[in-house]
PDB file of C-alpha atoms in Angstrom:
ATOM      1  CA  MET A  93     -42.651 -30.681 -90.812  1.00 44.00           C
ATOM      2  CA  GLN A  94     -39.090 -29.631 -91.649  1.00 44.00           C
ATOM      3  CA  LYS A  95     -37.948 -33.257 -91.463  1.00 44.00           C
ATOM      4  CA  THR A  96     -40.721 -34.302 -93.875  1.00 43.00           C
ATOM      5  CA  LEU A  97     -39.752 -31.541 -96.293  1.00 40.00           C
ATOM      6  CA  GLY A  98     -36.140 -32.654 -96.019  1.00 49.00           C
ATOM      7  CA  TYR A  99     -37.029 -36.234 -96.946  1.00 43.00           C
ATOM      8  CA  ALA A 100     -39.115 -34.939 -99.850  1.00 44.00           C
ATOM      9  CA  ALA A 101     -36.191 -32.863-101.111  1.00 43.00           C
ATOM     10  CA  ILE A 102     -33.874 -35.879-100.966  1.00 38.00           C
ATOM     11  CA  LEU A 103     -36.406 -37.989-102.851  1.00 38.00           C
ATOM     12  CA  ALA A 104     -36.852 -35.288-105.486  1.00 39.00           C
ATOM     13  CA  THR A 105     -33.093 -35.098-105.957  1.00 39.00           C
ATOM     14  CA  LEU A 106     -32.876 -38.855-106.446  1.00 37.00           C
ATOM     15  CA  LEU A 107     -35.749 -38.938-108.921  1.00 37.00           C
ATOM     16  CA  ALA A 108     -34.223 -36.075-110.864  1.00 38.00           C
ATOM     17  CA  GLY A 109     -30.900 -37.901-111.170  1.00 37.00           C
ATOM     18  CA  GLN A 110     -30.172 -39.742-114.363  1.00 36.00           C
ATOM     19  CA  ALA A 111     -27.487 -42.133-115.435  1.00 33.00           C
ATOM     20  CA  LEU A 112     -24.893 -41.376-118.051  1.00 32.00           C
ATOM     21  CA  ALA A 113     -26.155 -38.850-120.592  1.00 31.00           C
ATOM     22  CA  GLY A 114     -27.952 -40.455-123.498  1.00 38.00           C
ATOM     23  CA  THR A 115     -28.444 -43.860-121.888  1.00 51.00           C
ATOM     24  CA  VAL A 116     -31.834 -45.471-121.430  1.00 64.00           C
ATOM     25  CA  THR A 117     -32.428 -48.386-119.101  1.00 85.00           C
ATOM     26  CA  GLU A 118     -32.820 -51.740-120.818  1.00 91.00           C
ATOM     27  CA  PRO A 119     -36.150 -53.583-120.398  1.00 96.00           C
ATOM     28  CA  LEU A 120     -36.387 -56.746-118.316  1.00 96.00           C
ATOM     29  CA  ARG A 121     -36.207 -59.264-121.160  1.00 96.00           C
ATOM     30  CA  THR A 122     -35.489 -57.593-124.516  1.00 97.00           C
ATOM     31  CA  GLN A 123     -31.888 -56.425-124.983  1.00 96.00           C
ATOM     32  CA  TYR A 124     -30.435 -53.525-126.942  1.00 96.00           C
ATOM     33  CA  ALA A 125     -28.379 -54.342-130.018  1.00 96.00           C
ATOM     34  CA  ASP A 126     -26.009 -51.571-128.928  1.00 95.00           C
ATOM     35  CA  ILE A 127     -23.041 -53.262-127.242  1.00 92.00           C
ATOM     36  CA  SER A 128     -22.129 -50.138-125.177  1.00 90.00           C
ATOM     37  CA  ASP A 129     -18.816 -49.815-123.343  1.00 91.00           C
ATOM     38  CA  LYS A 130     -19.823 -50.687-119.762  1.00 92.00           C
ATOM     39  CA  MET A 131     -19.525 -53.876-117.760  1.00 95.00           C
ATOM     40  CA  GLU A 132     -22.788 -54.916-116.133  1.00 95.00           C
ATOM     41  CA  LEU A 133     -23.883 -57.008-113.176  1.00 97.00           C
ATOM     42  CA  LYS A 134     -27.573 -57.841-112.718  1.00 97.00           C
ATOM     43  CA  LEU A 135     -29.538 -59.674-110.052  1.00 97.00           C
ATOM     44  CA  GLY A 136     -33.107 -60.715-110.815  1.00 97.00           C
ATOM     45  CA  TRP A 137     -36.111 -62.438-109.264  1.00 98.00           C
ATOM     46  CA  GLN A 138     -39.276 -63.623-110.967  1.00 97.00           C
ATOM     47  CA  SER A 139     -42.365 -65.467-109.823  1.00 97.00           C
ATOM     48  CA  PHE A 140     -44.561 -67.735-111.929  1.00 96.00           C
ATOM     49  CA  LYS A 141     -47.730 -69.803-111.716  1.00 95.00           C
ATOM     50  CA  GLY A 142     -49.642 -72.216-113.921  1.00 93.00           C
ATOM     51  CA  MET A 143     -46.651 -73.428-115.946  1.00 94.00           C
ATOM     52  CA  GLU A 144     -46.676 -76.894-117.523  1.00 92.00           C
ATOM     53  CA  VAL A 145     -43.719 -79.185-118.180  1.00 90.00           C
ATOM     54  CA  ASP A 146     -43.402 -82.886-119.007  1.00 89.00           C
ATOM     55  CA  GLU A 147     -44.625 -84.624-115.844  1.00 89.00           C
ATOM     56  CA  VAL A 148     -46.213 -81.838-113.779  1.00 90.00           C
ATOM     57  CA  GLU A 149     -48.559 -78.891-114.283  1.00 91.00           C
ATOM     58  CA  ASP A 150     -49.690 -75.837-112.275  1.00 95.00           C
ATOM     59  CA  LEU A 151     -46.020 -75.147-111.523  1.00 94.00           C
ATOM     60  CA  GLU A 152     -45.962 -72.174-109.151  1.00 96.00           C
ATOM     61  CA  GLY A 153     -43.011 -70.520-107.413  1.00 96.00           C
ATOM     62  CA  TRP A 154     -40.008 -68.316-108.114  1.00 97.00           C
ATOM     63  CA  THR A 155     -36.527 -68.254-109.622  1.00 97.00           C
ATOM     64  CA  ALA A 156     -33.557 -66.027-108.754  1.00 97.00           C
ATOM     65  CA  MET A 157     -30.818 -65.352-111.298  1.00 97.00           C
ATOM     66  CA  ALA A 158     -27.641 -63.372-111.957  1.00 97.00           C
ATOM     67  CA  GLU A 159     -26.000 -62.018-115.093  1.00 97.00           C
ATOM     68  CA  PHE A 160     -22.542 -60.577-115.731  1.00 97.00           C
ATOM     69  CA  SER A 161     -21.436 -59.105-119.062  1.00 97.00           C
ATOM     70  CA  ILE A 162     -18.296 -57.439-120.338  1.00 97.00           C
ATOM     71  CA  PRO A 163     -17.643 -55.578-123.623  1.00 96.00           C
ATOM     72  CA  PHE A 164     -14.427 -55.816-125.602  1.00 94.00           C
ATOM     73  CA  GLY A 165     -13.021 -54.598-128.911  1.00 90.00           C
ATOM     74  CA  ASP A 166     -15.638 -51.812-129.385  1.00 89.00           C
ATOM     75  CA  ARG A 167     -18.278 -54.088-130.925  1.00 95.00           C
ATOM     76  CA  PHE A 168     -18.208 -57.348-128.933  1.00 97.00           C
ATOM     77  CA  ARG A 169     -19.666 -58.494-125.616  1.00 97.00           C
ATOM     78  CA  LEU A 170     -19.583 -61.678-123.534  1.00 97.00           C
ATOM     79  CA  ARG A 171     -22.606 -62.338-121.317  1.00 97.00           C
ATOM     80  CA  PHE A 172     -23.014 -65.034-118.652  1.00 97.00           C
ATOM     81  CA  ASN A 173     -26.465 -65.853-117.245  1.00 96.00           C
ATOM     82  CA  TYR A 174     -26.863 -68.043-114.177  1.00 96.00           C
ATOM     83  CA  PRO A 175     -30.233 -69.010-112.645  1.00 95.00           C
ATOM     84  CA  PHE A 176     -29.066 -70.037-109.180  1.00 93.00           C
ATOM     85  CA  LYS A 177     -32.239 -70.889-107.262  1.00 95.00           C
ATOM     86  CA  THR A 178     -35.767 -72.145-107.950  1.00 95.00           C
ATOM     87  CA  ASN A 179     -38.389 -72.901-105.312  1.00 96.00           C
ATOM     88  CA  ALA A 180     -41.846 -74.051-106.396  1.00 95.00           C
ATOM     89  CA  GLU A 181     -44.634 -76.589-106.110  1.00 95.00           C
ATOM     90  CA  ALA A 182     -46.616 -78.392-108.802  1.00 93.00           C
ATOM     91  CA  THR A 183     -49.337 -80.966-109.461  1.00 94.00           C
ATOM     92  CA  VAL A 184     -48.451 -84.383-110.909  1.00 91.00           C
ATOM     93  CA  LYS A 185     -50.199 -84.949-114.242  1.00 90.00           C
ATOM     94  CA  ASP A 186     -52.926 -87.577-114.566  1.00 88.00           C
ATOM     95  CA  ASP A 187     -50.930 -89.572-117.140  1.00 85.00           C
ATOM     96  CA  GLN A 188     -48.144 -90.314-114.652  1.00 85.00           C
ATOM     97  CA  PRO A 189     -47.835 -93.812-113.104  1.00 82.00           C
ATOM     98  CA  MET A 190     -47.722 -92.539-109.500  1.00 81.00           C
ATOM     99  CA  GLN A 191     -49.172 -89.701-107.383  1.00 83.00           C
ATOM    100  CA  GLN A 192     -51.603 -88.469-110.061  1.00 85.00           C
ATOM    101  CA  GLY A 193     -53.115 -85.140-109.031  1.00 88.00           C
ATOM    102  CA  GLU A 194     -50.904 -84.832-105.943  1.00 89.00           C
ATOM    103  CA  LYS A 195     -48.944 -81.714-105.000  1.00 93.00           C
ATOM    104  CA  VAL A 196     -45.154 -82.052-105.040  1.00 91.00           C
ATOM    105  CA  ASP A 197     -42.315 -79.683-104.152  1.00 93.00           C
ATOM    106  CA  VAL A 198     -39.782 -78.531-106.758  1.00 93.00           C
ATOM    107  CA  GLU A 199     -36.511 -76.991-105.572  1.00 93.00           C
ATOM    108  CA  GLY A 200     -32.910 -76.673-106.690  1.00 91.00           C
ATOM    109  CA  ASN A 201     -29.964 -74.612-107.863  1.00 89.00           C
ATOM    110  CA  GLY A 202     -31.098 -73.855-111.404  1.00 88.00           C
ATOM    111  CA  GLY A 203     -33.948 -72.533-113.496  1.00 90.00           C
ATOM    112  CA  VAL A 204     -36.810 -74.139-115.422  1.00 91.00           C
ATOM    113  CA  TYR A 205     -36.347 -73.147-119.095  1.00 91.00           C
ATOM    114  CA  ASP A 206     -33.417 -70.841-118.257  1.00 91.00           C
ATOM    115  CA  PHE A 207     -30.049 -72.598-118.103  1.00 93.00           C
ATOM    116  CA  ALA A 208     -26.557 -71.368-117.232  1.00 95.00           C
ATOM    117  CA  VAL A 209     -25.568 -69.822-120.580  1.00 97.00           C
ATOM    118  CA  LEU A 210     -22.516 -68.053-122.042  1.00 98.00           C
ATOM    119  CA  THR A 211     -23.348 -65.683-124.932  1.00 98.00           C
ATOM    120  CA  PHE A 212     -21.133 -63.999-127.530  1.00 98.00           C
ATOM    121  CA  GLU A 213     -22.516 -60.806-129.123  1.00 98.00           C
ATOM    122  CA  HIS A 214     -21.220 -58.886-132.154  1.00 98.00           C
ATOM    123  CA  GLN A 215     -22.580 -55.497-133.193  1.00 97.00           C
ATOM    124  CA  LEU A 216     -22.804 -55.049-136.964  1.00 97.00           C
ATOM    125  CA  SER A 217     -24.493 -51.649-137.340  1.00 95.00           C
ATOM    126  CA  PHE A 218     -24.311 -48.449-135.267  1.00 94.00           C
ATOM    127  CA  ALA A 219     -27.057 -45.832-134.899  1.00 93.00           C
ATOM    128  CA  GLU A 220     -24.697 -42.918-135.518  1.00 92.00           C
ATOM    129  CA  ASP A 221     -23.960 -44.353-138.977  1.00 92.00           C
ATOM    130  CA  THR A 222     -27.224 -45.984-140.068  1.00 94.00           C
ATOM    131  CA  GLY A 223     -29.917 -44.688-137.677  1.00 94.00           C
ATOM    132  CA  TYR A 224     -30.291 -48.068-135.949  1.00 96.00           C
ATOM    133  CA  ASN A 225     -28.252 -50.645-134.043  1.00 97.00           C
ATOM    134  CA  LEU A 226     -28.033 -54.242-135.228  1.00 98.00           C
ATOM    135  CA  SER A 227     -26.172 -57.190-133.704  1.00 98.00           C
ATOM    136  CA  TYR A 228     -26.212 -60.976-133.589  1.00 98.00           C
ATOM    137  CA  TYR A 229     -25.544 -63.459-130.812  1.00 98.00           C
ATOM    138  CA  VAL A 230     -24.658 -67.125-130.351  1.00 98.00           C
ATOM    139  CA  SER A 231     -24.762 -68.970-127.054  1.00 98.00           C
ATOM    140  CA  GLY A 232     -24.602 -72.317-125.348  1.00 97.00           C
ATOM    141  CA  GLY A 233     -25.159 -73.650-121.863  1.00 95.00           C
ATOM    142  CA  ARG A 234     -26.485 -76.393-119.656  1.00 93.00           C
ATOM    143  CA  VAL A 235     -28.579 -77.087-116.584  1.00 91.00           C
ATOM    144  CA  PRO A 236     -26.496 -75.711-113.669  1.00 88.00           C
ATOM    145  CA  GLY A 237     -28.120 -77.960-111.062  1.00 85.00           C
ATOM    146  CA  ARG A 238     -31.053 -80.350-111.169  1.00 86.00           C
ATOM    147  CA  LEU A 239     -34.412 -79.481-109.655  1.00 89.00           C
ATOM    148  CA  GLU A 240     -35.270 -82.008-106.959  1.00 88.00           C
ATOM    149  CA  THR A 241     -38.916 -83.008-106.450  1.00 90.00           C
ATOM    150  CA  THR A 242     -40.974 -85.019-103.976  1.00 88.00           C
ATOM    151  CA  LYS A 243     -42.428 -87.000-106.905  1.00 86.00           C
ATOM    152  CA  ARG A 244     -41.739 -90.711-106.394  1.00 81.00           C
ATOM    153  CA  ASP A 245     -39.520 -92.585-108.825  1.00 75.00           C
ATOM    154  CA  LEU A 246     -41.487 -95.579-110.148  1.00 69.00           C
ATOM    155  CA  LYS A 247     -38.331 -97.632-110.697  1.00 69.00           C
ATOM    156  CA  ILE A 248     -36.938 -97.007-107.207  1.00 67.00           C
ATOM    157  CA  ALA A 249     -39.903 -96.514-104.875  1.00 62.00           C
ATOM    158  CA  ASP A 250     -37.897 -95.137-101.936  1.00 66.00           C
ATOM    159  CA  GLU A 251     -36.290 -92.393-104.054  1.00 77.00           C
ATOM    160  CA  PHE A 252     -37.605 -89.201-105.640  1.00 83.00           C
ATOM    161  CA  ASP A 253     -37.680 -88.349-109.354  1.00 80.00           C
ATOM    162  CA  PRO A 254     -35.759 -85.123-110.119  1.00 82.00           C
ATOM    163  CA  MET A 255     -37.125 -82.678-112.696  1.00 82.00           C
ATOM    164  CA  ASN A 256     -35.001 -81.122-115.445  1.00 79.00           C
ATOM    165  CA  HIS A 257     -31.888 -82.844-114.083  1.00 78.00           C
ATOM    166  CA  THR A 258     -30.202 -82.893-117.480  1.00 82.00           C
ATOM    167  CA  GLY A 259     -30.177 -80.555-120.438  1.00 89.00           C
ATOM    168  CA  ILE A 260     -28.108 -78.531-122.884  1.00 94.00           C
ATOM    169  CA  VAL A 261     -29.270 -75.519-124.893  1.00 95.00           C
ATOM    170  CA  PHE A 262     -27.766 -73.768-127.932  1.00 97.00           C
ATOM    171  CA  SER A 263     -29.191 -70.539-129.327  1.00 97.00           C
ATOM    172  CA  GLY A 264     -28.572 -67.767-131.811  1.00 98.00           C
ATOM    173  CA  GLY A 265     -30.345 -64.752-133.196  1.00 98.00           C
ATOM    174  CA  VAL A 266     -30.348 -61.048-133.984  1.00 98.00           C
ATOM    175  CA  LYS A 267     -31.046 -57.888-131.978  1.00 98.00           C
ATOM    176  CA  PHE A 268     -32.285 -54.514-133.229  1.00 97.00           C
ATOM    177  CA  ASP A 269     -32.982 -51.143-131.621  1.00 96.00           C
ATOM    178  CA  ARG A 270     -33.880 -47.701-132.914  1.00 95.00           C
ATOM    179  CA  GLN A 271     -34.806 -44.301-131.490  1.00 92.00           C
ATOM    180  CA  HIS A 272     -38.327 -43.059-132.317  1.00 91.00           C
ATOM    181  CA  SER A 273     -40.358 -40.016-131.302  1.00 89.00           C
ATOM    182  CA  PHE A 274     -42.200 -42.066-128.655  1.00 88.00           C
ATOM    183  CA  GLY A 275     -39.022 -43.599-127.212  1.00 91.00           C
ATOM    184  CA  GLN A 276     -36.898 -46.652-128.008  1.00 94.00           C
ATOM    185  CA  LEU A 277     -38.007 -49.647-130.080  1.00 96.00           C
ATOM    186  CA  LEU A 278     -36.218 -52.960-129.461  1.00 97.00           C
ATOM    187  CA  ALA A 279     -36.602 -56.379-131.086  1.00 98.00           C
ATOM    188  CA  ASN A 280     -34.819 -59.698-130.463  1.00 98.00           C
ATOM    189  CA  LEU A 281     -35.432 -62.741-132.670  1.00 98.00           C
ATOM    190  CA  GLY A 282     -33.692 -66.042-132.035  1.00 97.00           C
ATOM    191  CA  LEU A 283     -33.921 -69.808-131.914  1.00 98.00           C
ATOM    192  CA  ARG A 284     -33.164 -72.063-128.965  1.00 97.00           C
ATOM    193  CA  TYR A 285     -32.325 -75.738-129.417  1.00 97.00           C
ATOM    194  CA  TYR A 286     -32.704 -77.894-126.303  1.00 95.00           C
ATOM    195  CA  THR A 287     -31.190 -81.365-126.212  1.00 93.00           C
ATOM    196  CA  ASP A 288     -31.049 -84.097-123.548  1.00 88.00           C
ATOM    197  CA  SER A 289     -33.585 -81.970-121.621  1.00 85.00           C
ATOM    198  CA  ASP A 290     -35.429 -84.551-119.548  1.00 81.00           C
ATOM    199  CA  ASP A 291     -38.769 -83.534-117.952  1.00 83.00           C
ATOM    200  CA  LEU A 292     -38.981 -80.148-119.684  1.00 88.00           C
ATOM    201  CA  HIS A 293     -41.100 -80.134-122.867  1.00 90.00           C
ATOM    202  CA  PRO A 294     -44.846 -80.514-122.098  1.00 90.00           C
ATOM    203  CA  ASN A 295     -45.238 -83.502-124.442  1.00 88.00           C
ATOM    204  CA  GLY A 296     -42.087 -85.261-123.226  1.00 84.00           C
ATOM    205  CA  ASP A 297     -39.654 -84.462-126.055  1.00 87.00           C
ATOM    206  CA  ASP A 298     -36.031 -84.558-124.885  1.00 88.00           C
ATOM    207  CA  THR A 299     -34.736 -82.661-127.937  1.00 92.00           C
ATOM    208  CA  PHE A 300     -36.656 -79.768-129.474  1.00 94.00           C
ATOM    209  CA  PRO A 301     -36.284 -76.281-131.010  1.00 96.00           C
ATOM    210  CA  ALA A 302     -38.083 -73.203-129.684  1.00 96.00           C
ATOM    211  CA  LEU A 303     -38.551 -69.767-131.230  1.00 97.00           C
ATOM    212  CA  ASP A 304     -37.380 -67.027-128.852  1.00 97.00           C
ATOM    213  CA  ALA A 305     -38.954 -63.696-129.877  1.00 98.00           C
ATOM    214  CA  LYS A 306     -39.165 -60.427-127.942  1.00 98.00           C
ATOM    215  CA  LEU A 307     -40.463 -56.952-128.837  1.00 98.00           C
ATOM    216  CA  ALA A 308     -40.271 -53.930-126.521  1.00 98.00           C
ATOM    217  CA  VAL A 309     -40.971 -50.217-126.398  1.00 97.00           C
ATOM    218  CA  VAL A 310     -39.280 -48.009-123.806  1.00 96.00           C
ATOM    219  CA  PHE A 311     -41.365 -44.840-123.760  1.00 95.00           C
ATOM    220  CA  SER A 312     -40.228 -41.270-123.177  1.00 89.00           C
ATOM    221  CA  PRO A 313     -39.598 -40.761-119.453  1.00 87.00           C
ATOM    222  CA  TRP A 314     -41.869 -39.567-116.682  1.00 85.00           C
ATOM    223  CA  GLY A 315     -39.128 -37.695-114.829  1.00 81.00           C
ATOM    224  CA  ALA A 316     -36.549 -40.390-114.080  1.00 82.00           C
ATOM    225  CA  LEU A 317     -39.011 -43.234-114.642  1.00 91.00           C
ATOM    226  CA  HIS A 318     -39.240 -44.916-118.041  1.00 94.00           C
ATOM    227  CA  PRO A 319     -42.464 -46.847-118.632  1.00 96.00           C
ATOM    228  CA  ALA A 320     -42.023 -49.820-120.931  1.00 97.00           C
ATOM    229  CA  VAL A 321     -43.975 -52.729-122.366  1.00 98.00           C
ATOM    230  CA  GLU A 322     -42.698 -56.012-123.762  1.00 98.00           C
ATOM    231  CA  VAL A 323     -44.281 -58.861-125.710  1.00 98.00           C
ATOM    232  CA  THR A 324     -42.413 -62.193-125.557  1.00 97.00           C
ATOM    233  CA  TYR A 325     -42.845 -65.666-127.035  1.00 97.00           C
ATOM    234  CA  LEU A 326     -40.965 -68.905-126.383  1.00 96.00           C
ATOM    235  CA  GLY A 327     -42.303 -71.996-128.088  1.00 94.00           C
ATOM    236  CA  ASP A 328     -42.765 -74.280-131.070  1.00 92.00           C
ATOM    237  CA  PHE A 329     -46.351 -73.271-132.009  1.00 91.00           C
ATOM    238  CA  SER A 330     -47.494 -76.688-130.817  1.00 89.00           C
ATOM    239  CA  ASP A 331     -47.369 -78.156-127.297  1.00 90.00           C
ATOM    240  CA  LEU A 332     -44.833 -75.589-126.034  1.00 93.00           C
ATOM    241  CA  ASN A 333     -46.307 -72.078-126.097  1.00 93.00           C
ATOM    242  CA  GLN A 334     -45.266 -69.315-123.707  1.00 95.00           C
ATOM    243  CA  PHE A 335     -46.732 -65.976-124.797  1.00 96.00           C
ATOM    244  CA  SER A 336     -46.555 -63.042-122.359  1.00 97.00           C
ATOM    245  CA  VAL A 337     -47.055 -59.284-122.065  1.00 98.00           C
ATOM    246  CA  LEU A 338     -44.952 -57.349-119.528  1.00 98.00           C
ATOM    247  CA  PRO A 339     -45.802 -53.765-118.467  1.00 98.00           C
ATOM    248  CA  GLU A 340     -42.796 -52.280-116.654  1.00 97.00           C
ATOM    249  CA  LEU A 341     -41.292 -49.297-114.881  1.00 97.00           C
ATOM    250  CA  LEU A 342     -37.547 -48.653-115.265  1.00 96.00           C
ATOM    251  CA  TYR A 343     -35.485 -46.314-113.092  1.00 95.00           C
ATOM    252  CA  THR A 344     -31.835 -45.304-113.393  1.00 91.00           C
ATOM    253  CA  TYR A 345     -29.734 -43.304-110.943  1.00 90.00           C
ATOM    254  CA  LYS A 346     -26.090 -42.847-111.892  1.00 88.00           C
ATOM    255  CA  SER A 347     -24.786 -46.421-112.359  1.00 91.00           C
ATOM    256  CA  LEU A 348     -27.753 -48.159-110.712  1.00 94.00           C
ATOM    257  CA  ASP A 349     -30.737 -49.608-112.605  1.00 94.00           C
ATOM    258  CA  LEU A 350     -33.932 -50.684-110.844  1.00 96.00           C
ATOM    259  CA  LYS A 351     -36.702 -52.442-112.777  1.00 97.00           C
ATOM    260  CA  ALA A 352     -40.106 -53.858-111.898  1.00 97.00           C
ATOM    261  CA  GLY A 353     -42.756 -55.478-114.045  1.00 97.00           C
ATOM    262  CA  ALA A 354     -45.649 -57.910-114.185  1.00 97.00           C
ATOM    263  CA  GLU A 355     -45.670 -60.895-116.529  1.00 97.00           C
ATOM    264  CA  ILE A 356     -49.165 -61.596-117.848  1.00 97.00           C
ATOM    265  CA  GLY A 357     -49.591 -64.873-119.701  1.00 95.00           C
ATOM    266  CA  MET A 358     -51.726 -64.848-122.823  1.00 92.00           C
ATOM    267  CA  GLY A 359     -52.511 -68.558-122.865  1.00 85.00           C
ATOM    268  CA  GLY A 360     -50.420 -71.645-123.536  1.00 90.00           C
ATOM    269  CA  THR A 361     -48.127 -73.573-121.208  1.00 92.00           C
ATOM    270  CA  GLY A 362     -46.093 -70.689-119.795  1.00 92.00           C
ATOM    271  CA  ASN A 363     -46.391 -68.342-116.841  1.00 94.00           C
ATOM    272  CA  GLU A 364     -49.986 -67.230-116.234  1.00 95.00           C
ATOM    273  CA  LEU A 365     -49.113 -64.341-113.910  1.00 96.00           C
ATOM    274  CA  GLY A 366     -45.991 -63.262-112.083  1.00 97.00           C
ATOM    275  CA  ALA A 367     -43.820 -60.425-110.838  1.00 97.00           C
ATOM    276  CA  VAL A 368     -40.367 -59.620-112.248  1.00 98.00           C
ATOM    277  CA  LEU A 369     -37.776 -57.566-110.320  1.00 98.00           C
ATOM    278  CA  GLN A 370     -34.225 -56.686-111.305  1.00 97.00           C
ATOM    279  CA  ALA A 371     -31.372 -54.556-109.997  1.00 97.00           C
ATOM    280  CA  GLY A 372     -28.270 -53.831-112.043  1.00 95.00           C
ATOM    281  CA  ILE A 373     -25.079 -51.848-111.871  1.00 95.00           C
ATOM    282  CA  HIS A 374     -22.922 -50.782-114.815  1.00 92.00           C
ATOM    283  CA  PHE A 375     -19.310 -49.645-114.459  1.00 90.00           C
TER     284      PHE A 375
END
């Protein structure tokens, strides 16, 4: 009994602990416009199912990723994102010349729509002066490693056809956040431009733009837990449409952030249902 009470006391102490005064954990996808003055390292994992790309559909599996960011000059930040592993399976589309309707494996050192990207951020407005934070970002990156498949290459029958084995992406946009009575409101609005992106767009385009929009609310805490909800969209309002809602729980203890959420697809060609986990440390 005493041991159980001891464990309960330790747990209560941990849950009561908070990070640096005045900080609120960032949601899984939407980012604060506030640059802050801390370096950050994040590790994330997300599952997905039902996604559609150029040559396959019902793409189901997971991706693991890392992010490191560093502030400088009071209002600037550099951020590097690296999706380092994807493992999935998919069904070959009926319009393909070989293996129509067959299951194939998809695996490699990279992501699907997420590339290895370096981002520059510049904060323009600060909440202590204007009541809100506002910043902009520009970024560029490429496929870090192609995703191998067990889909046969029609031109070379004894070899396999890799998926998303090329690709470059450029993006830019703005970020906004503001404190409200219910918690924190965040919004990110940007545009991605993919080029030379073989086997990615559902209708086969190698070069295409995509709106990248995110809206989030981080509610007032339940103890040390912050409930949050995000709405995200990546697409061109045509053949590429990835619209999702993510309910989340965010927890911070000292310099450690732990986050968990569910991604619920609202139709289109994106993730139908998946889990999202992330751990981060700021220093």
